[in-house]
Amino acid sequence: MSGSGGQDQNGGELPLRDFCVQGFRAVRRLEIPDLRRVNLFVGKNNAGKSSLLEAIRLYLQRNERTVPGVIHEIVREHTDHRPIRFSEHQRELDPSDLQFAIDSVESLFHGSFDGESFGPIVLHQTGTDAKQLAVRLPWNSTSSPVAAPGEGGRPALIDPNAGLLELRTEAKVTEIPLEWFVRRLPADTSGRSSVALMIGASGFSALRTRQMWDRVSLAGQESLVEEALRTIVPELERVLLIGESGQRSILLKLNGVARPVPMQGMGDGVNRVFGIAVALILASGGALLIDEVENGLHYSIQEEVWGAIFALASRFHVQVFATTHSWDSVLGFQQAAASHPGQGVLYRLERMSTGEINPVAFTDADVAIAARHDVEIR
């Protein structure tokens, strides 16, 4: 098995054929030996499902130009850290700004919540040509000049020009300065890299959704999104984007309804399916990560939604990684996977007493047997 991507059983390229996570957030160590076109992860709370998605996102965007921004976004999503306001961008940084950034970044490392000392984050594939990303805290090194050590070895005297994080790949070592991290401005999402798109549990913002729809429209692929959306809105005729600048709205033209209906008012399920379909098209040749994929979706449409995910993922050569707590979503996945042999795999993540996470694989046939015998596998 190759360690740097590979092909699925239909000959399409996959960004990841296997994956190993060490020392990242809730994951002390997790090794997934076999990944397919569409991968679904289940498990109890704190089993490491969301952390696995974030680790994959970080690894696939390990280029030194993109990974600092991805790290910044992950930290912002899990802590109260925010860049200083633009109106204050030139002011001198005070120790509280710098210390809060350090505290927030520590949350990336396994053991940060239970007082353990933490080693580097290591993300990699297997095989002789495997690529690797390692992330470490420079002040963990006894030879580091970052700052005078304080209690527990953390910096007590903080230099804004010091390195906050060190990123190491097979090609380069990159340092993220503390001041850059504190002054970092929110990135423009309209040109976001399609190497690894992430849909959180709450979906995309209205602004991000409009920007992504613009890109799909420019590519002339609106009909594919509309086709996916009909799994939940069968009376849909067209999707429209109306208005100018910041006042634009996405509207749905429905059969038998005189005036288009704002999509935002159609419910969480419509917005969820729309976001997934748009993201699958924009992630062409890369990966799409979906946390809590079932959110907003009625149990009766799970099979249709998963069928659309499998079809679009295959068409646009996207590798999908999703998590769920829903048994209905698991059953919908199994039914769709049965129509796409060899394209899907489900893993249940089990946290061991050692702190490592054990992945238990279930093929679509395994899930079908479990469903027939009412065997719980979540």
JSON list of N, CA and C in Angstrom, two decimals, residues 186-192 202-215 241 244-250 263-264 271 274 278 282:
[
{"chain": "A", "resi": 186, "resn": "PRO", "atom": "N", "xyz": [-8.71, 37.83, 10.02]},
{"chain": "A", "resi": 186, "resn": "PRO", "atom": "CA", "xyz": [-9.49, 36.76, 9.41]},
{"chain": "A", "resi": 186, "resn": "PRO", "atom": "C", "xyz": [-9.22, 36.68, 7.91]},
{"chain": "A", "resi": 187, "resn": "ALA", "atom": "N", "xyz": [-9.06, 35.48, 7.40]},
{"chain": "A", "resi": 187, "resn": "ALA", "atom": "CA", "xyz": [-8.74, 35.28, 5.99]},
{"chain": "A", "resi": 187, "resn": "ALA", "atom": "C", "xyz": [-9.97, 35.52, 5.11]},
{"chain": "A", "resi": 188, "resn": "ASP", "atom": "N", "xyz": [-9.72, 35.92, 3.88]},
{"chain": "A", "resi": 188, "resn": "ASP", "atom": "CA", "xyz": [-10.78, 36.03, 2.89]},
{"chain": "A", "resi": 188, "resn": "ASP", "atom": "C", "xyz": [-11.20, 34.63, 2.49]},
{"chain": "A", "resi": 189, "resn": "THR", "atom": "N", "xyz": [-12.47, 34.28, 2.71]},
{"chain": "A", "resi": 189, "resn": "THR", "atom": "CA", "xyz": [-12.91, 32.90, 2.45]},
{"chain": "A", "resi": 189, "resn": "THR", "atom": "C", "xyz": [-13.28, 32.65, 1.00]},
{"chain": "A", "resi": 190, "resn": "SER", "atom": "N", "xyz": [-13.38, 33.70, 0.18]},
{"chain": "A", "resi": 190, "resn": "SER", "atom": "CA", "xyz": [-13.87, 33.50, -1.18]},
{"chain": "A", "resi": 190, "resn": "SER", "atom": "C", "xyz": [-12.89, 32.71, -2.04]},
{"chain": "A", "resi": 191, "resn": "GLY", "atom": "N", "xyz": [-11.59, 32.80, -1.73]},
{"chain": "A", "resi": 191, "resn": "GLY", "atom": "CA", "xyz": [-10.60, 32.08, -2.52]},
{"chain": "A", "resi": 191, "resn": "GLY", "atom": "C", "xyz": [-10.01, 30.91, -1.77]},
{"chain": "A", "resi": 192, "resn": "ARG", "atom": "N", "xyz": [-10.78, 30.37, -0.82]},
{"chain": "A", "resi": 192, "resn": "ARG", "atom": "CA", "xyz": [-10.29, 29.31, 0.04]},
{"chain": "A", "resi": 192, "resn": "ARG", "atom": "C", "xyz": [-9.80, 28.10, -0.75]},
{"chain": "A", "resi": 202, "resn": "SER", "atom": "N", "xyz": [-22.25, 23.11, 12.52]},
{"chain": "A", "resi": 202, "resn": "SER", "atom": "CA", "xyz": [-23.27, 24.12, 12.27]},
{"chain": "A", "resi": 202, "resn": "SER", "atom": "C", "xyz": [-23.30, 24.59, 10.82]},
{"chain": "A", "resi": 203, "resn": "GLY", "atom": "N", "xyz": [-22.48, 24.01, 9.96]},
{"chain": "A", "resi": 203, "resn": "GLY", "atom": "CA", "xyz": [-22.49, 24.36, 8.55]},
{"chain": "A", "resi": 203, "resn": "GLY", "atom": "C", "xyz": [-21.74, 25.65, 8.24]},
{"chain": "A", "resi": 204, "resn": "PHE", "atom": "N", "xyz": [-21.94, 26.16, 7.02]},
{"chain": "A", "resi": 204, "resn": "PHE", "atom": "CA", "xyz": [-21.28, 27.39, 6.58]},
{"chain": "A", "resi": 204, "resn": "PHE", "atom": "C", "xyz": [-22.10, 28.61, 6.98]},
{"chain": "A", "resi": 205, "resn": "SER", "atom": "N", "xyz": [-21.42, 29.74, 7.13]},
{"chain": "A", "resi": 205, "resn": "SER", "atom": "CA", "xyz": [-22.12, 31.00, 7.34]},
{"chain": "A", "resi": 205, "resn": "SER", "atom": "C", "xyz": [-22.84, 31.38, 6.05]},
{"chain": "A", "resi": 206, "resn": "ALA", "atom": "N", "xyz": [-23.81, 32.31, 6.17]},
{"chain": "A", "resi": 206, "resn": "ALA", "atom": "CA", "xyz": [-24.55, 32.76, 4.99]},
{"chain": "A", "resi": 206, "resn": "ALA", "atom": "C", "xyz": [-23.62, 33.41, 3.97]},
{"chain": "A", "resi": 207, "resn": "LEU", "atom": "N", "xyz": [-22.64, 34.19, 4.46]},
{"chain": "A", "resi": 207, "resn": "LEU", "atom": "CA", "xyz": [-21.68, 34.84, 3.55]},
{"chain": "A", "resi": 207, "resn": "LEU", "atom": "C", "xyz": [-20.85, 33.81, 2.82]},
{"chain": "A", "resi": 208, "resn": "ARG", "atom": "N", "xyz": [-20.33, 32.84, 3.55]},
{"chain": "A", "resi": 208, "resn": "ARG", "atom": "CA", "xyz": [-19.50, 31.81, 2.92]},
{"chain": "A", "resi": 208, "resn": "ARG", "atom": "C", "xyz": [-20.31, 31.02, 1.89]},
{"chain": "A", "resi": 209, "resn": "THR", "atom": "N", "xyz": [-21.56, 30.72, 2.22]},
{"chain": "A", "resi": 209, "resn": "THR", "atom": "CA", "xyz": [-22.42, 29.97, 1.29]},
{"chain": "A", "resi": 209, "resn": "THR", "atom": "C", "xyz": [-22.60, 30.74, -0.02]},
{"chain": "A", "resi": 210, "resn": "ARG", "atom": "N", "xyz": [-22.85, 32.05, 0.08]},
{"chain": "A", "resi": 210, "resn": "ARG", "atom": "CA", "xyz": [-23.02, 32.85, -1.15]},
{"chain": "A", "resi": 210, "resn": "ARG", "atom": "C", "xyz": [-21.74, 32.89, -1.97]},
{"chain": "A", "resi": 211, "resn": "GLN", "atom": "N", "xyz": [-20.60, 33.03, -1.29]},
{"chain": "A", "resi": 211, "resn": "GLN", "atom": "CA", "xyz": [-19.33, 33.07, -2.01]},
{"chain": "A", "resi": 211, "resn": "GLN", "atom": "C", "xyz": [-19.07, 31.74, -2.73]},
{"chain": "A", "resi": 212, "resn": "MET", "atom": "N", "xyz": [-19.40, 30.63, -2.09]},
{"chain": "A", "resi": 212, "resn": "MET", "atom": "CA", "xyz": [-19.18, 29.32, -2.70]},
{"chain": "A", "resi": 212, "resn": "MET", "atom": "C", "xyz": [-20.13, 29.11, -3.87]},
{"chain": "A", "resi": 213, "resn": "TRP", "atom": "N", "xyz": [-21.38, 29.57, -3.72]},
{"chain": "A", "resi": 213, "resn": "TRP", "atom": "CA", "xyz": [-22.33, 29.44, -4.82]},
{"chain": "A", "resi": 213, "resn": "TRP", "atom": "C", "xyz": [-21.87, 30.25, -6.03]},
{"chain": "A", "resi": 214, "resn": "ASP", "atom": "N", "xyz": [-21.28, 31.41, -5.79]},
{"chain": "A", "resi": 214, "resn": "ASP", "atom": "CA", "xyz": [-20.72, 32.20, -6.89]},
{"chain": "A", "resi": 214, "resn": "ASP", "atom": "C", "xyz": [-19.71, 31.38, -7.68]},
{"chain": "A", "resi": 215, "resn": "ARG", "atom": "N", "xyz": [-18.84, 30.66, -6.98]},
{"chain": "A", "resi": 215, "resn": "ARG", "atom": "CA", "xyz": [-17.80, 29.87, -7.65]},
{"chain": "A", "resi": 215, "resn": "ARG", "atom": "C", "xyz": [-18.40, 28.71, -8.43]},
{"chain": "A", "resi": 241, "resn": "LEU", "atom": "N", "xyz": [-29.64, 33.55, -7.13]},
{"chain": "A", "resi": 241, "resn": "LEU", "atom": "CA", "xyz": [-28.92, 34.46, -6.25]},
{"chain": "A", "resi": 241, "resn": "LEU", "atom": "C", "xyz": [-29.34, 35.87, -6.64]},
{"chain": "A", "resi": 244, "resn": "GLU", "atom": "N", "xyz": [-27.50, 42.69, -4.63]},
{"chain": "A", "resi": 244, "resn": "GLU", "atom": "CA", "xyz": [-26.18, 43.22, -4.91]},
{"chain": "A", "resi": 244, "resn": "GLU", "atom": "C", "xyz": [-25.36, 43.30, -3.64]},
{"chain": "A", "resi": 245, "resn": "SER", "atom": "N", "xyz": [-24.05, 43.10, -3.80]},
{"chain": "A", "resi": 245, "resn": "SER", "atom": "CA", "xyz": [-23.08, 43.24, -2.72]},
{"chain": "A", "resi": 245, "resn": "SER", "atom": "C", "xyz": [-23.52, 42.44, -1.49]},
{"chain": "A", "resi": 246, "resn": "GLY", "atom": "N", "xyz": [-23.49, 43.07, -0.31]},
{"chain": "A", "resi": 246, "resn": "GLY", "atom": "CA", "xyz": [-23.80, 42.37, 0.93]},
{"chain": "A", "resi": 246, "resn": "GLY", "atom": "C", "xyz": [-25.27, 42.09, 1.14]},
{"chain": "A", "resi": 247, "resn": "GLN", "atom": "N", "xyz": [-26.15, 42.56, 0.22]},
{"chain": "A", "resi": 247, "resn": "GLN", "atom": "CA", "xyz": [-27.59, 42.37, 0.36]},
{"chain": "A", "resi": 247, "resn": "GLN", "atom": "C", "xyz": [-28.10, 41.16, -0.43]},
{"chain": "A", "resi": 248, "resn": "ARG", "atom": "N", "xyz": [-27.20, 40.37, -0.97]},
{"chain": "A", "resi": 248, "resn": "ARG", "atom": "CA", "xyz": [-27.63, 39.24, -1.81]},
{"chain": "A", "resi": 248, "resn": "ARG", "atom": "C", "xyz": [-28.23, 38.12, -0.97]},
{"chain": "A", "resi": 249, "resn": "SER", "atom": "N", "xyz": [-29.16, 37.39, -1.57]},
{"chain": "A", "resi": 249, "resn": "SER", "atom": "CA", "xyz": [-29.80, 36.25, -0.92]},
{"chain": "A", "resi": 249, "resn": "SER", "atom": "C", "xyz": [-29.92, 35.10, -1.91]},
{"chain": "A", "resi": 250, "resn": "ILE", "atom": "N", "xyz": [-29.82, 33.88, -1.40]},
{"chain": "A", "resi": 250, "resn": "ILE", "atom": "CA", "xyz": [-30.06, 32.70, -2.22]},
{"chain": "A", "resi": 250, "resn": "ILE", "atom": "C", "xyz": [-31.53, 32.33, -2.09]},
{"chain": "A", "resi": 263, "resn": "MET", "atom": "N", "xyz": [-33.80, 30.63, 0.78]},
{"chain": "A", "resi": 263, "resn": "MET", "atom": "CA", "xyz": [-33.31, 29.33, 1.24]},
{"chain": "A", "resi": 263, "resn": "MET", "atom": "C", "xyz": [-33.10, 29.30, 2.75]},
{"chain": "A", "resi": 264, "resn": "GLN", "atom": "N", "xyz": [-32.64, 30.43, 3.32]},
{"chain": "A", "resi": 264, "resn": "GLN", "atom": "CA", "xyz": [-32.37, 30.48, 4.76]},
{"chain": "A", "resi": 264, "resn": "GLN", "atom": "C", "xyz": [-33.60, 30.13, 5.58]},
{"chain": "A", "resi": 271, "resn": "ASN", "atom": "N", "xyz": [-30.41, 23.81, 4.01]},
{"chain": "A", "resi": 271, "resn": "ASN", "atom": "CA", "xyz": [-29.12, 24.49, 4.04]},
{"chain": "A", "resi": 271, "resn": "ASN", "atom": "C", "xyz": [-27.97, 23.50, 4.17]},
{"chain": "A", "resi": 274, "resn": "PHE", "atom": "N", "xyz": [-27.49, 21.73, 0.72]},
{"chain": "A", "resi": 274, "resn": "PHE", "atom": "CA", "xyz": [-26.95, 22.71, -0.21]},
{"chain": "A", "resi": 274, "resn": "PHE", "atom": "C", "xyz": [-25.45, 22.90, 0.05]},
{"chain": "A", "resi": 278, "resn": "VAL", "atom": "N", "xyz": [-22.45, 21.91, -2.68]},
{"chain": "A", "resi": 278, "resn": "VAL", "atom": "CA", "xyz": [-21.55, 22.96, -3.18]},
{"chain": "A", "resi": 278, "resn": "VAL", "atom": "C", "xyz": [-20.11, 22.62, -2.82]},
{"chain": "A", "resi": 282, "resn": "LEU", "atom": "N", "xyz": [-16.66, 22.08, -5.18]},
{"chain": "A", "resi": 282, "resn": "LEU", "atom": "CA", "xyz": [-15.49, 22.95, -5.04]},
{"chain": "A", "resi": 282, "resn": "LEU", "atom": "C", "xyz": [-14.27, 22.20, -4.52]}
]
